[in-house]
Structure formats: structure tokens, C-alpha cells
PDB file of C-alpha atoms in Angstrom:
ATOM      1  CA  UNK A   1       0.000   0.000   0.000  1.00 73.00           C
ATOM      2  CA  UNK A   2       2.521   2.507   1.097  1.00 72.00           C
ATOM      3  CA  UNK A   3       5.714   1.250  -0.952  1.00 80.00           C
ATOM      4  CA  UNK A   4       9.050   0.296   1.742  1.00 86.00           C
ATOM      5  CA  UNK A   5       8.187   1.952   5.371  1.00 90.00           C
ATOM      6  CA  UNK A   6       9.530   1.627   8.621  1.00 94.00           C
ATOM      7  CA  UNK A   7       7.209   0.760  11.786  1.00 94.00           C
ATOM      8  CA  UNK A   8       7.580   3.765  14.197  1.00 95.00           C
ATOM      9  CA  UNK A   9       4.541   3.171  16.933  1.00 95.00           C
ATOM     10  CA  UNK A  10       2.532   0.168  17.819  1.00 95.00           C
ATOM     11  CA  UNK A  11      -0.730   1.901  18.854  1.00 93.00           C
ATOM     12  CA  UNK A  12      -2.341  -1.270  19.277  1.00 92.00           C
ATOM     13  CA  UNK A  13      -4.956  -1.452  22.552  1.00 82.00           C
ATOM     14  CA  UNK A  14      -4.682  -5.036  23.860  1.00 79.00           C
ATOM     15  CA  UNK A  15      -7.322  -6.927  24.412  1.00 75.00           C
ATOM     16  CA  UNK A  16      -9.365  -5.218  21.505  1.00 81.00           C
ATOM     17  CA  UNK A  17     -10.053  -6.645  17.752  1.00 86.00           C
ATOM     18  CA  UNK A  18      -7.864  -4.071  16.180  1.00 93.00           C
ATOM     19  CA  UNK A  19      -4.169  -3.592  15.257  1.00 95.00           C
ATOM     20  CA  UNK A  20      -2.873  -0.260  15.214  1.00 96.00           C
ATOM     21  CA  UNK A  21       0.573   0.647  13.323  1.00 96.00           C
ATOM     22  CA  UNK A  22       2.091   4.313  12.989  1.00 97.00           C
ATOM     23  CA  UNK A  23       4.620   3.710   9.534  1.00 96.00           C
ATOM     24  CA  UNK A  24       7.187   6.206   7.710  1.00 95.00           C
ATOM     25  CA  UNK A  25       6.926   5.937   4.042  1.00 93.00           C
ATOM     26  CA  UNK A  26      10.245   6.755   2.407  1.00 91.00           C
ATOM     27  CA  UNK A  27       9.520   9.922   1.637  1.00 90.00           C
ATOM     28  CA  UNK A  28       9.129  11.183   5.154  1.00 92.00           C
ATOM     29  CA  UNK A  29       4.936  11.019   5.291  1.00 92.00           C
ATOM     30  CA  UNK A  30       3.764   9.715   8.830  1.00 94.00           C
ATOM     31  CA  UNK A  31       1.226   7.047   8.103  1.00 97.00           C
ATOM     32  CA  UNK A  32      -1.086   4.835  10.140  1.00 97.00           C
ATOM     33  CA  UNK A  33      -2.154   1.114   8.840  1.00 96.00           C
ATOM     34  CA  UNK A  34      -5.414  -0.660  10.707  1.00 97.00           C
ATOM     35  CA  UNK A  35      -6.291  -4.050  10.623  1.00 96.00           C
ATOM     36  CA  UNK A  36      -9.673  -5.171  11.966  1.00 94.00           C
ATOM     37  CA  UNK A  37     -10.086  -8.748  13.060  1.00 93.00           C
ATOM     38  CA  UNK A  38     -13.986  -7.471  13.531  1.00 95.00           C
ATOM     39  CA  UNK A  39     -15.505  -7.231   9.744  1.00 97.00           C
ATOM     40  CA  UNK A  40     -18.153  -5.233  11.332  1.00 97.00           C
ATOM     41  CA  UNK A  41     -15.740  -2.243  13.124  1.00 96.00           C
ATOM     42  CA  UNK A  42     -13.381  -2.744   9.651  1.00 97.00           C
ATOM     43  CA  UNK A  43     -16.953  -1.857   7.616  1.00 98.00           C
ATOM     44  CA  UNK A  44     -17.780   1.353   9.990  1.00 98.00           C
ATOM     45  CA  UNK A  45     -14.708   2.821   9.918  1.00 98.00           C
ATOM     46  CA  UNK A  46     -14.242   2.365   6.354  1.00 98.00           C
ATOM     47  CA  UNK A  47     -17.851   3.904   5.521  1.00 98.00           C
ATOM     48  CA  UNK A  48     -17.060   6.532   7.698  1.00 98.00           C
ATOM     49  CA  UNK A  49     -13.258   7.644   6.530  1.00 98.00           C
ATOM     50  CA  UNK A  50     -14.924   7.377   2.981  1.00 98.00           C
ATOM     51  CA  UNK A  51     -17.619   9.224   3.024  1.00 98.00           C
ATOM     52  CA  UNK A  52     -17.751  11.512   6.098  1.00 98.00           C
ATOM     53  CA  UNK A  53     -14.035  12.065   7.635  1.00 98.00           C
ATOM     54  CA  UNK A  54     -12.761  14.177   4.249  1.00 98.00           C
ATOM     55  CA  UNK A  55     -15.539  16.870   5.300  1.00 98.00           C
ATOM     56  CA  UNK A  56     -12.652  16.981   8.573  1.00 98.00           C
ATOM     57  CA  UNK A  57      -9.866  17.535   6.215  1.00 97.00           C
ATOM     58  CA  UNK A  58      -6.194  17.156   8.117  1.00 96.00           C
ATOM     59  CA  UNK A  59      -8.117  17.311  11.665  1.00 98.00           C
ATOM     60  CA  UNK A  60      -9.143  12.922  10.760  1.00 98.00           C
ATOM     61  CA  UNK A  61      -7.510  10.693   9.362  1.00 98.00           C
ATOM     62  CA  UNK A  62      -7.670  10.368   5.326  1.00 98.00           C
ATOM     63  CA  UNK A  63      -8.004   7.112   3.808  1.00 97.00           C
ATOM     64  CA  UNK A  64      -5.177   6.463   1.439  1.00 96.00           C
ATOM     65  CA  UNK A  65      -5.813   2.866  -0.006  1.00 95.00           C
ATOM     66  CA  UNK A  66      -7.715  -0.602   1.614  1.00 97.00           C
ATOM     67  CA  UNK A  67      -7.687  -3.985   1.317  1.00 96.00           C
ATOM     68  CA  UNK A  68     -11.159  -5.301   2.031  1.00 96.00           C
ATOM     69  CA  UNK A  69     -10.003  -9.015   1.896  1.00 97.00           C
ATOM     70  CA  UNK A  70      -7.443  -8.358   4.628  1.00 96.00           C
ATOM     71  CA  UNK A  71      -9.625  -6.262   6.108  1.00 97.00           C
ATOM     72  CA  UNK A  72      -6.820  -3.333   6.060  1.00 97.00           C
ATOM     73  CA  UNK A  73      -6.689   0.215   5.992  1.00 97.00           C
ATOM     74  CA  UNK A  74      -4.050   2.562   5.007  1.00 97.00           C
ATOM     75  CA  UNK A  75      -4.652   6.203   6.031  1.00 97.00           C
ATOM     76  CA  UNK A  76      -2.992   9.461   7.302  1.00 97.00           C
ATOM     77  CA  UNK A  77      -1.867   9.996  10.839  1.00 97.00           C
ATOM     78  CA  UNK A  78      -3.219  12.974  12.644  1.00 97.00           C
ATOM     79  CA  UNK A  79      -1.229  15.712  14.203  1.00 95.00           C
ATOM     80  CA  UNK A  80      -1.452  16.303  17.661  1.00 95.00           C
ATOM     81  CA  UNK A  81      -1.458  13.911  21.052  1.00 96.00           C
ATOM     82  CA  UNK A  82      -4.644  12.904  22.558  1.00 96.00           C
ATOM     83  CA  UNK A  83      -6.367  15.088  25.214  1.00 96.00           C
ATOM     84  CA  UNK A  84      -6.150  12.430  28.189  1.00 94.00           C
ATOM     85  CA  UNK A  85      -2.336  12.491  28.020  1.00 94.00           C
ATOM     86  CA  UNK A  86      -1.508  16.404  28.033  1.00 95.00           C
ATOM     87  CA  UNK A  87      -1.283  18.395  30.909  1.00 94.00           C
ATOM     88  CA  UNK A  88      -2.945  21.709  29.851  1.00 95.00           C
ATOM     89  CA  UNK A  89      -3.996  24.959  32.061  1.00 95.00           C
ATOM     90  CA  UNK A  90      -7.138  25.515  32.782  1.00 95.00           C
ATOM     91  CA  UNK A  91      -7.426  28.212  29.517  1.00 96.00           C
ATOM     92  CA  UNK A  92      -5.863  25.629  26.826  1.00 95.00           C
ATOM     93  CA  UNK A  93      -8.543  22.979  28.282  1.00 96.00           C
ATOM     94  CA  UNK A  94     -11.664  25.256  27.617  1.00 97.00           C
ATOM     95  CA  UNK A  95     -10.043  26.193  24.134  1.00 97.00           C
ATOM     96  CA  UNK A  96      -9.521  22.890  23.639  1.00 97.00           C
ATOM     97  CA  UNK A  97     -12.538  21.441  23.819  1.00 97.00           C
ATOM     98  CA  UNK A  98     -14.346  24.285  22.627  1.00 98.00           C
ATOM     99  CA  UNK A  99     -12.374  23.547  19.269  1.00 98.00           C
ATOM    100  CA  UNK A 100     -13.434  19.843  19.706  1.00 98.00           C
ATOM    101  CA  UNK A 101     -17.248  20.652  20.146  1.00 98.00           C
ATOM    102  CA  UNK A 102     -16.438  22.698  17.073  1.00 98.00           C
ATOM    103  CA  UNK A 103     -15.371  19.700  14.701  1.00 98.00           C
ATOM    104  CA  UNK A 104     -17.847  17.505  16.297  1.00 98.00           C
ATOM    105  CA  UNK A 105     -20.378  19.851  14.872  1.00 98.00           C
ATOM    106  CA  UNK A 106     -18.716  19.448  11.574  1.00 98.00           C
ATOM    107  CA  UNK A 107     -18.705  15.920  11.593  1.00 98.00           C
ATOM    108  CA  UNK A 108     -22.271  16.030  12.343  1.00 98.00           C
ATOM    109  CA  UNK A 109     -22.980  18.492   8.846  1.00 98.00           C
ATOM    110  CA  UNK A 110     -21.077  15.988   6.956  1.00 98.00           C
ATOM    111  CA  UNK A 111     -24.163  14.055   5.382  1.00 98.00           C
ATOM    112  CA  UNK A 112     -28.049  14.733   5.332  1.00 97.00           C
ATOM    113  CA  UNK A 113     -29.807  13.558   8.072  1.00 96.00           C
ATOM    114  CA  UNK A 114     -32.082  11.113   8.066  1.00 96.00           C
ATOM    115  CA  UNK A 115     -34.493   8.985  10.216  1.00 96.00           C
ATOM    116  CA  UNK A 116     -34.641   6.086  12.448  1.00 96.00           C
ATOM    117  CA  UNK A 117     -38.353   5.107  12.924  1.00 97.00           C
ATOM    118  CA  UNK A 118     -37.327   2.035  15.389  1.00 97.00           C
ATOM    119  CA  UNK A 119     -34.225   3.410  16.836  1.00 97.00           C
ATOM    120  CA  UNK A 120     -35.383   3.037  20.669  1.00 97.00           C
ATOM    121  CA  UNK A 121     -37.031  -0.607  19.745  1.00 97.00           C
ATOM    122  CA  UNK A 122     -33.808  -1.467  18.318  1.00 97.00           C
ATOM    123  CA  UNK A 123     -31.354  -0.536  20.459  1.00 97.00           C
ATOM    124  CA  UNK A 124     -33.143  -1.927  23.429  1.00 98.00           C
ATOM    125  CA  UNK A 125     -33.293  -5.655  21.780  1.00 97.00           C
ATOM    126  CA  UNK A 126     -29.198  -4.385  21.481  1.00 96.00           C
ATOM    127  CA  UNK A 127     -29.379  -4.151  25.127  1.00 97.00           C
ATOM    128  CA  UNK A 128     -31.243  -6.953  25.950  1.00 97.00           C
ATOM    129  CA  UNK A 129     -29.084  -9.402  23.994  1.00 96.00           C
ATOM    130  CA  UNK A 130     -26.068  -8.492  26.173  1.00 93.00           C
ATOM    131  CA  UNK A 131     -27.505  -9.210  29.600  1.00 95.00           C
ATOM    132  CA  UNK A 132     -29.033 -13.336  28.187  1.00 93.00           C
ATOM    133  CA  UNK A 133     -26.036 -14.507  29.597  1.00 93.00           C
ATOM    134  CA  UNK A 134     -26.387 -13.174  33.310  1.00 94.00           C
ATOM    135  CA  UNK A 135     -26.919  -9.562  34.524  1.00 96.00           C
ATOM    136  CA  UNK A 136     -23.666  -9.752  36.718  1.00 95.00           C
ATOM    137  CA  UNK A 137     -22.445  -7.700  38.985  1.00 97.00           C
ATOM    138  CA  UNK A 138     -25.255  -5.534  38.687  1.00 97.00           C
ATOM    139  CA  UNK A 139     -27.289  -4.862  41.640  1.00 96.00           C
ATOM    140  CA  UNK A 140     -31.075  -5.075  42.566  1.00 95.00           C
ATOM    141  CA  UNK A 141     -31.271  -1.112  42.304  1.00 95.00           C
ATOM    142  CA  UNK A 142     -29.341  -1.142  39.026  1.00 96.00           C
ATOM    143  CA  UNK A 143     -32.209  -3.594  37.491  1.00 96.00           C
ATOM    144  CA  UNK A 144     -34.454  -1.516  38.572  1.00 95.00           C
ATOM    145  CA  UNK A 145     -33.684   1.764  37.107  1.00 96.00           C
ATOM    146  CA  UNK A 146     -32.428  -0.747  33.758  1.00 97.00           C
ATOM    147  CA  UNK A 147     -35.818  -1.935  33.391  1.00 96.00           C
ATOM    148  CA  UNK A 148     -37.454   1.486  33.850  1.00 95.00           C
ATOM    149  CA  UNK A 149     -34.936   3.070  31.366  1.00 97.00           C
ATOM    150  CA  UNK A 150     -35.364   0.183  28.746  1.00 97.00           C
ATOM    151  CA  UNK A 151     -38.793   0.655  28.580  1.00 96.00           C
ATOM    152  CA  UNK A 152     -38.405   3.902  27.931  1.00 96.00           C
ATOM    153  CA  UNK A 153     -35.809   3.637  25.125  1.00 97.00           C
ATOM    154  CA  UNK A 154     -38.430   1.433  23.628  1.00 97.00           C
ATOM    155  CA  UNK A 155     -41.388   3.819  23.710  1.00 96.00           C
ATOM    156  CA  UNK A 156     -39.363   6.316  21.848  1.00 96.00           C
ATOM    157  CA  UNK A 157     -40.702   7.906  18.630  1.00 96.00           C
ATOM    158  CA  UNK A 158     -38.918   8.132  15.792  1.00 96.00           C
ATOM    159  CA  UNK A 159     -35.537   9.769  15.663  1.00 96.00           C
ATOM    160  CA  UNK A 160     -33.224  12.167  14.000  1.00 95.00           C
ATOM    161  CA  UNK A 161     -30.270  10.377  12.638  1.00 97.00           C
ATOM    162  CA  UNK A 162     -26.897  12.026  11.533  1.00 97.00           C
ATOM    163  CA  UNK A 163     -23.248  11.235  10.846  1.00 98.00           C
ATOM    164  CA  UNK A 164     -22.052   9.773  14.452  1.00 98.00           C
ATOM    165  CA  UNK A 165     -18.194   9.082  15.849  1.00 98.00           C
ATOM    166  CA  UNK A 166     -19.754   7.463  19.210  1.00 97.00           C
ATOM    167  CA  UNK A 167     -16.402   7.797  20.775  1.00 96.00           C
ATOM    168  CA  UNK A 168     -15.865  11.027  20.706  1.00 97.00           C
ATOM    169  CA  UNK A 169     -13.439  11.295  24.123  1.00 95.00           C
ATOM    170  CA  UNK A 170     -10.408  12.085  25.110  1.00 95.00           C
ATOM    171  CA  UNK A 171      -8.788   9.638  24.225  1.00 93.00           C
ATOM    172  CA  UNK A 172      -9.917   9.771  20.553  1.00 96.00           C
ATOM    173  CA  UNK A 173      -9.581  13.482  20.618  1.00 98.00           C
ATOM    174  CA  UNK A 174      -6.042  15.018  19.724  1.00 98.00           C
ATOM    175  CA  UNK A 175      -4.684  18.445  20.414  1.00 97.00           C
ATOM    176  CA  UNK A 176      -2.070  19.568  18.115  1.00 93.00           C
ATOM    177  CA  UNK A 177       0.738  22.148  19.609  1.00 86.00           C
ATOM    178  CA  UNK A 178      -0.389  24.700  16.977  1.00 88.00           C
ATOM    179  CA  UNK A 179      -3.468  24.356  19.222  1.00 89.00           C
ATOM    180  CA  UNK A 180      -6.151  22.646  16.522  1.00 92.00           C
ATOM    181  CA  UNK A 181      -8.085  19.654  17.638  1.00 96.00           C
ATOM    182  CA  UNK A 182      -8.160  16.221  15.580  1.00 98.00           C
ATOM    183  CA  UNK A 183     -10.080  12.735  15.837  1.00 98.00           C
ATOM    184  CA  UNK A 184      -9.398   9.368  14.965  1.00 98.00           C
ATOM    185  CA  UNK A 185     -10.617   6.081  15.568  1.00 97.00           C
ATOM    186  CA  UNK A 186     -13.747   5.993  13.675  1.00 98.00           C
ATOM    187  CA  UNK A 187     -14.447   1.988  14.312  1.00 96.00           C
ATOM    188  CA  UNK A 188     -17.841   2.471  16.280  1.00 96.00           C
ATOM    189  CA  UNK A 189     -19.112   5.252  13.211  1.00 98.00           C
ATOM    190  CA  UNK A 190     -22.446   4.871  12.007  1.00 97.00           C
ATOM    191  CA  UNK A 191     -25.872   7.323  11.603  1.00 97.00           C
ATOM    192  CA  UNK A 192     -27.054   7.335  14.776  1.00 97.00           C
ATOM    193  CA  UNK A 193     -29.532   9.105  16.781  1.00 97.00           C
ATOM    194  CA  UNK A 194     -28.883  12.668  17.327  1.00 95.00           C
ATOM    195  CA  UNK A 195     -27.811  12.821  20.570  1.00 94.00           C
ATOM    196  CA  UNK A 196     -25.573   9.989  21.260  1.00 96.00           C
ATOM    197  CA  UNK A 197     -22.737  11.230  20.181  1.00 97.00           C
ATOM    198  CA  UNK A 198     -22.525  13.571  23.006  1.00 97.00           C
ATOM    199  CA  UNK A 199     -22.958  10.471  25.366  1.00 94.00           C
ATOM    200  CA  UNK A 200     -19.542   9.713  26.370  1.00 93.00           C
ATOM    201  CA  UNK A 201     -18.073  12.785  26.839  1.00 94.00           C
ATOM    202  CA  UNK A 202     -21.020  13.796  28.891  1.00 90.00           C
ATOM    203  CA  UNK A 203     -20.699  11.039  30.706  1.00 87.00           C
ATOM    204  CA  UNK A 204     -16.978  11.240  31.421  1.00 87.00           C
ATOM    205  CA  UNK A 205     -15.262  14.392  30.950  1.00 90.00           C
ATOM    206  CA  UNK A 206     -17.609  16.526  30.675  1.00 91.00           C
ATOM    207  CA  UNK A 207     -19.516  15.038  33.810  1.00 87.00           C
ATOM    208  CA  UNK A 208     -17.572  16.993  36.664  1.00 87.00           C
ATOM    209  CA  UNK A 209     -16.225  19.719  34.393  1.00 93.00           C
ATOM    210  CA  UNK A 210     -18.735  22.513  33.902  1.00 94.00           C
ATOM    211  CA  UNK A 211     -16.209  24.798  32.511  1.00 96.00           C
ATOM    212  CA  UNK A 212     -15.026  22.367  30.267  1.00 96.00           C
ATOM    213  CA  UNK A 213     -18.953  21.515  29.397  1.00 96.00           C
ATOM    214  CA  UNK A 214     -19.888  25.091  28.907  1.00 96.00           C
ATOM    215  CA  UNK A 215     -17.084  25.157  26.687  1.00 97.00           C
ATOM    216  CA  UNK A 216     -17.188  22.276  24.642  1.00 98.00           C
ATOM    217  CA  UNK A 217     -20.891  23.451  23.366  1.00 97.00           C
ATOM    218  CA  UNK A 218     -20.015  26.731  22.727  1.00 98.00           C
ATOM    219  CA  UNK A 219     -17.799  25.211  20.209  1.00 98.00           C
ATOM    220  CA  UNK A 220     -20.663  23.305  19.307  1.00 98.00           C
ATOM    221  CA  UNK A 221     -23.068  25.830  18.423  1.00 98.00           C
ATOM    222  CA  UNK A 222     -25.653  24.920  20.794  1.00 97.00           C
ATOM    223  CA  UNK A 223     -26.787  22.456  24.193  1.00 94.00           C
ATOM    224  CA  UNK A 224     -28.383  19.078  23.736  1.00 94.00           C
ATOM    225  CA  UNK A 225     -32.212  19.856  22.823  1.00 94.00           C
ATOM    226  CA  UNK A 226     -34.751  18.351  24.990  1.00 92.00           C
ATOM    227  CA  UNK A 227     -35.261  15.603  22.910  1.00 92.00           C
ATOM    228  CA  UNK A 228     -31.127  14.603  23.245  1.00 94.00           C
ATOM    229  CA  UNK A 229     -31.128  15.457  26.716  1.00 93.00           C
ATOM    230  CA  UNK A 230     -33.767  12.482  27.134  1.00 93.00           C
ATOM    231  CA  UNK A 231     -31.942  10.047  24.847  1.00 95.00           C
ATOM    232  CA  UNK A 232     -28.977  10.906  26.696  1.00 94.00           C
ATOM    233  CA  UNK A 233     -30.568  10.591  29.975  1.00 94.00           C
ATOM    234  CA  UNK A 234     -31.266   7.114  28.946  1.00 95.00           C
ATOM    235  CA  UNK A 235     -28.886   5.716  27.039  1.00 95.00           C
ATOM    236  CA  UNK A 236     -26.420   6.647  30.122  1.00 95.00           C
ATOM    237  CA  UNK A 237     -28.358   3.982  31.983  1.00 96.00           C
ATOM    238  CA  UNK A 238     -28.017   1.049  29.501  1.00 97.00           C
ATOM    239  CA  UNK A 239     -25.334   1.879  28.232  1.00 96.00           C
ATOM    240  CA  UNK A 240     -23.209   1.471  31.280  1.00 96.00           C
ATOM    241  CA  UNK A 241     -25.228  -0.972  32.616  1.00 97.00           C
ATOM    242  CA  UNK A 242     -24.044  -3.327  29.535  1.00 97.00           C
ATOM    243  CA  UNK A 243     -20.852  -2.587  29.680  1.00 96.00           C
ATOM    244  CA  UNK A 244     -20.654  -3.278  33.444  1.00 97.00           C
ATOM    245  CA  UNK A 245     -21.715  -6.789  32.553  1.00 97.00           C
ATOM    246  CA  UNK A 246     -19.441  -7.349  28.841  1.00 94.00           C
ATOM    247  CA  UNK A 247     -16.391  -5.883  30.838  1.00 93.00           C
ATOM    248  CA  UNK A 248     -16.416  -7.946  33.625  1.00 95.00           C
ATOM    249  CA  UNK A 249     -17.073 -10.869  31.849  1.00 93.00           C
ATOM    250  CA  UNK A 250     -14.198 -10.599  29.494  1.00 89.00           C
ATOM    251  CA  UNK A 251     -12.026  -9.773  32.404  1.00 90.00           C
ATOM    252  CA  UNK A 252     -11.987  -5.976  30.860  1.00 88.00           C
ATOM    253  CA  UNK A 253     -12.018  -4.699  34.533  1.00 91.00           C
ATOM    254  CA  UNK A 254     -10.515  -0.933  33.549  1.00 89.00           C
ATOM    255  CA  UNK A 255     -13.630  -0.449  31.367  1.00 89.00           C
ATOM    256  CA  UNK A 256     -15.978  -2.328  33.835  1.00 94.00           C
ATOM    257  CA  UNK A 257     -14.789   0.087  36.971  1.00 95.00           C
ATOM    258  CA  UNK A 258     -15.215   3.807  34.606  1.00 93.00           C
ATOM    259  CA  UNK A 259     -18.829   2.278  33.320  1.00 94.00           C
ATOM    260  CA  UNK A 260     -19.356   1.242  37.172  1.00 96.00           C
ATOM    261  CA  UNK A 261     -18.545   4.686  37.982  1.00 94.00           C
ATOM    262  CA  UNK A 262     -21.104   6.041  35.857  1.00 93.00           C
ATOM    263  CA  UNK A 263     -23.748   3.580  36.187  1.00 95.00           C
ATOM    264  CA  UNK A 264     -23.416   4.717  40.007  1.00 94.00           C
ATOM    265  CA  UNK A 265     -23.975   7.997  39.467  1.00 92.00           C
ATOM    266  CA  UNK A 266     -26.711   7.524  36.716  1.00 93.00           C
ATOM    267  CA  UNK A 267     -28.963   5.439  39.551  1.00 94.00           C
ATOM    268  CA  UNK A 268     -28.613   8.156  42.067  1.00 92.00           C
ATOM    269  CA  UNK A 269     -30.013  10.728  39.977  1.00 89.00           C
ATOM    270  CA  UNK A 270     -32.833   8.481  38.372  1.00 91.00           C
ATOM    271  CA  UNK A 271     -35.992  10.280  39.079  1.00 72.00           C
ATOM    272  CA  UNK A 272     -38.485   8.519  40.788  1.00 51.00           C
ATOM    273  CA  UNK A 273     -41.410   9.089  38.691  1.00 46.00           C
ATOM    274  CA  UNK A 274     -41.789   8.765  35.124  1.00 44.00           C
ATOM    275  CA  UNK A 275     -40.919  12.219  32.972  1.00 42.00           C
ATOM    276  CA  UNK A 276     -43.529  14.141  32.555  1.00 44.00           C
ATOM    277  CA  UNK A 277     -46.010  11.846  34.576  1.00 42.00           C
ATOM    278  CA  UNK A 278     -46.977  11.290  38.372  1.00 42.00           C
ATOM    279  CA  UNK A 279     -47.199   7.272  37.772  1.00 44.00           C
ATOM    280  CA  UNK A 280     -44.285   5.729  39.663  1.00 46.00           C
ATOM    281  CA  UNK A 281     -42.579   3.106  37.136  1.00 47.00           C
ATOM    282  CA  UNK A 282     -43.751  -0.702  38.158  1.00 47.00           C
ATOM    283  CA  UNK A 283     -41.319  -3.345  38.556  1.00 44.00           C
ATOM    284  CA  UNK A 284     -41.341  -5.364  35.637  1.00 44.00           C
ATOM    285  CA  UNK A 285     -39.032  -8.071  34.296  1.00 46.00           C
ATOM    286  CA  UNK A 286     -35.925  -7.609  32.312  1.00 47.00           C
TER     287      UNK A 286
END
């Protein structure tokens, strides 16, 4: 693909389906090449480096050449270090993720939007399937506020669906030191209900951060609409709740303790009635 190169970085996560190599082509170019044991993460990302990452430009990576046999990609590397490894002051944090709320928005703009009439249905039966095997280490208030916030994901109406990274973090997110923001790591991409994208760094970041919250929709252009803010609100629930379960089970226990974490605080600050009722939820099996 790239001609004789030299292996610089092994960017591999372990424990994950993916392979992760930072290469120098002769001629100096920095280049990453990503192989996908997964054909389903290998299809996403290429979908989404094809069609939606050259709105992005140099700020994601560009796809240079793939091998869908082998389930390879060749790309561009991305300037810049990601955000959960700097040390920035409190100023270069704000502007930092005000520039990433920015390029989120971008990403967002990069396609029409369409719909998902059974989006809620869907991704509960998603949900569902993960927890067949045994709902462990959940607890009995966990399945309680699970059950309650399934149901609602399934009564959902239809939703808006745009361009989506779903793993739009910090560790995904790079800061280069001519201070411009970048993304990679587009394996989870699909259209996806408006809303979701803002999930994880809501639930993590952006969590115990209001300055860095305040900041990062600024960049944005706008807050989560009431309609996100719901989806959101949900979706935090089973979300974490799942992982909780897949984690621990595959002995992914760094994972399994940060979606504890938030699974914790979700079921504190589960209301006790159902929005925009006065009808307590019933118990009712998973």
C-alpha cells in the first residue's frame, strides 16, 4: 500500500479486535495502517473515513488505499497527542474542547440527516441481547432503574439520525501544539440518533467539568435539545449498565470500573417518577 516503510509506533490497545501501526513511508509522510479482526468495526470505519471524515480535512484521518479481503486500511496519521495524556492549564482545556465541540459539529454536517423510525425498539433488543447470559455484577437497584430506562428507550418515537463518531473522548480526541483539535478512531461510526454522540463525553469528561462543558458546546453551536437530553438521559443507563456486565465478563475490569462509575452515578439521579407523569414506574421483568 505505502511502498518500503519503517514501523515507528505500535498503537495497538490489547485486548481489543484491532491492530494499530504508525509507519514512515520513504519519503518522510507519517502514516497509520489498521487491521480489523472485527468485519463489522473494519466496515464502519471504512464507511465513515470514505464518506464523512474528508468533510474533517487534516483534523481525521484520510483514507489512502484498503484492502477489504485483509480487512486493512491505510490512512494518514493525525497531528497532535490525545487530550487524556496532556497536561494543559485551565485556559488551553476550555479552548480545547471548545475547538473539539467545534469539529464535532462538523462531523455532524457531513451528510443529510435522516431517520430512524425504530431506533429506541432497536437498540433496546441491542441491550437486551447483552444481559441473556447473566446480569452480573449488577445490583437489585441497578435492574431496577435498567428496566425502567429500557422501557423507555423502547417507547421512543422516531428519531433524528446524523453522521455519528460514538467515541468522541479524550482519548480519541487530539490536540495539536499549533493548538487545533483532531479525531481518529472511527471503528464504532455509524448514523445514529442525534444525541448519542454527546454520550460519552457527557458522561466522562464533561460530567464533573462545567467549565469544560460550557465550553465544549459553545464550540458546538448549541446544548443538547430536549429531545437529546432524554436520549442521553437514557442511554447513560443502559449503556453502562451493559458494559458493566461485557467488561467484567471478558475480564476488561478498567472499562468495567469507569462504566461502574457512571452507572453509580446515573442510579442516584434516576428520578423517581416517570418524565412528565406522576405514575411511579412498576417493577417489571428484564
Amino acid at each position: 500500500m505505502a511502498g518500503p516503510a519503517k514501523l515507528v509506533t505500535d498503537h495497538s490497545w490489547p485486548g481489543t479486535s484491532t491492530t494499530v501501526l504508525r509507519l514512515q513511508a520513504a519519503d518522510g509522510r507519517q502514516l497509520i495502517l489498521k487491521a480489523n479482526t472485527s468485519t463489522d468495526s473494519f466496515q464502519r470505519e471504512h464507511t465513515a473515513l470514505s464518506r464523512w471524515a474528508p468533510a474533517l480535512g487534516v483534523s481525521a484521518p484520510q483514507l489512502i488505499d484498503v484492502d477489504e479481503a485483509a480487512q486493512l486500511l491505510m490512512m494518514t496519521a493525525v497531528t497532535g497527542q490525545p487530550l487524556q495524556s496532556l497536561t494543559l492549564t485551565g485556559p488551553q482545556e476550555r479552548r480545547a474542547y471548545e475547538r473539539a465541540g467545534a469539529l464535532l459539529a462538523r462531523f455532524h454536517e457531513s451528510a443529510p440527516r435522516t431517520d430512524l423510525p425504530a431506533f429506541g425498539a432497536e437498540r433496546a433488543a441491542y441491550i437486551r441481547a447483552q444481559l441473556t447470559d447473566g446480569t452480573e455484577p449488577l445490583t437489585s437497584a441497578d435492574l431496577q432503574v435498567l428496566d425502567e430506562a429500557l422501557h423507555l428507550l423502547e417507547a421512543l418515537p422516531s428519531q433524528r439520525a446524523q453522521p455519528s463518531h460514538l467515541d468522541f473522548t479524550s482519548r480519541n480526541i487530539l490536540w495539536s501544539p499549533d493548538g487545533e483539535p483532531g479525531v481518529i478512531d472511527f471503528e464504532t461510526s455509524r448514523y445514529e440518533a442525534a444525541g448519542r454522540d454527546f454520550l460519552r463525553i457527557t458522561q466522562r469528561t464533561l460530567h464533573d467539568r462545567p467549565d469544560l462543558r460550557d465550553a465544549f458546546y459553545r464550540g458546538y453551536g448549541r446544548e443538547p435539545d430536549g429531545a437529546e437530553g432524554e436520549l442521553i438521559r437514557i442511554c447513560t443507563v443502559t449503556d453502562a449498565a451493559a458494559i458493566v456486565v461485557s467488561a467484567t465478563t471478558r475480564g476488561q475490569y478498567a472499562f468495567a470500573t469507569e462504566a461502574r462509575n457512571i452507572l453509580t452515578a446515573a442510579v442516584r439521579a434516576w428520578p423517581d417518577l416517570a418524565p412528565g407523569t406522576a405514575i411511579p414506574h412498576g417493577r417489571r421483568a428484564l
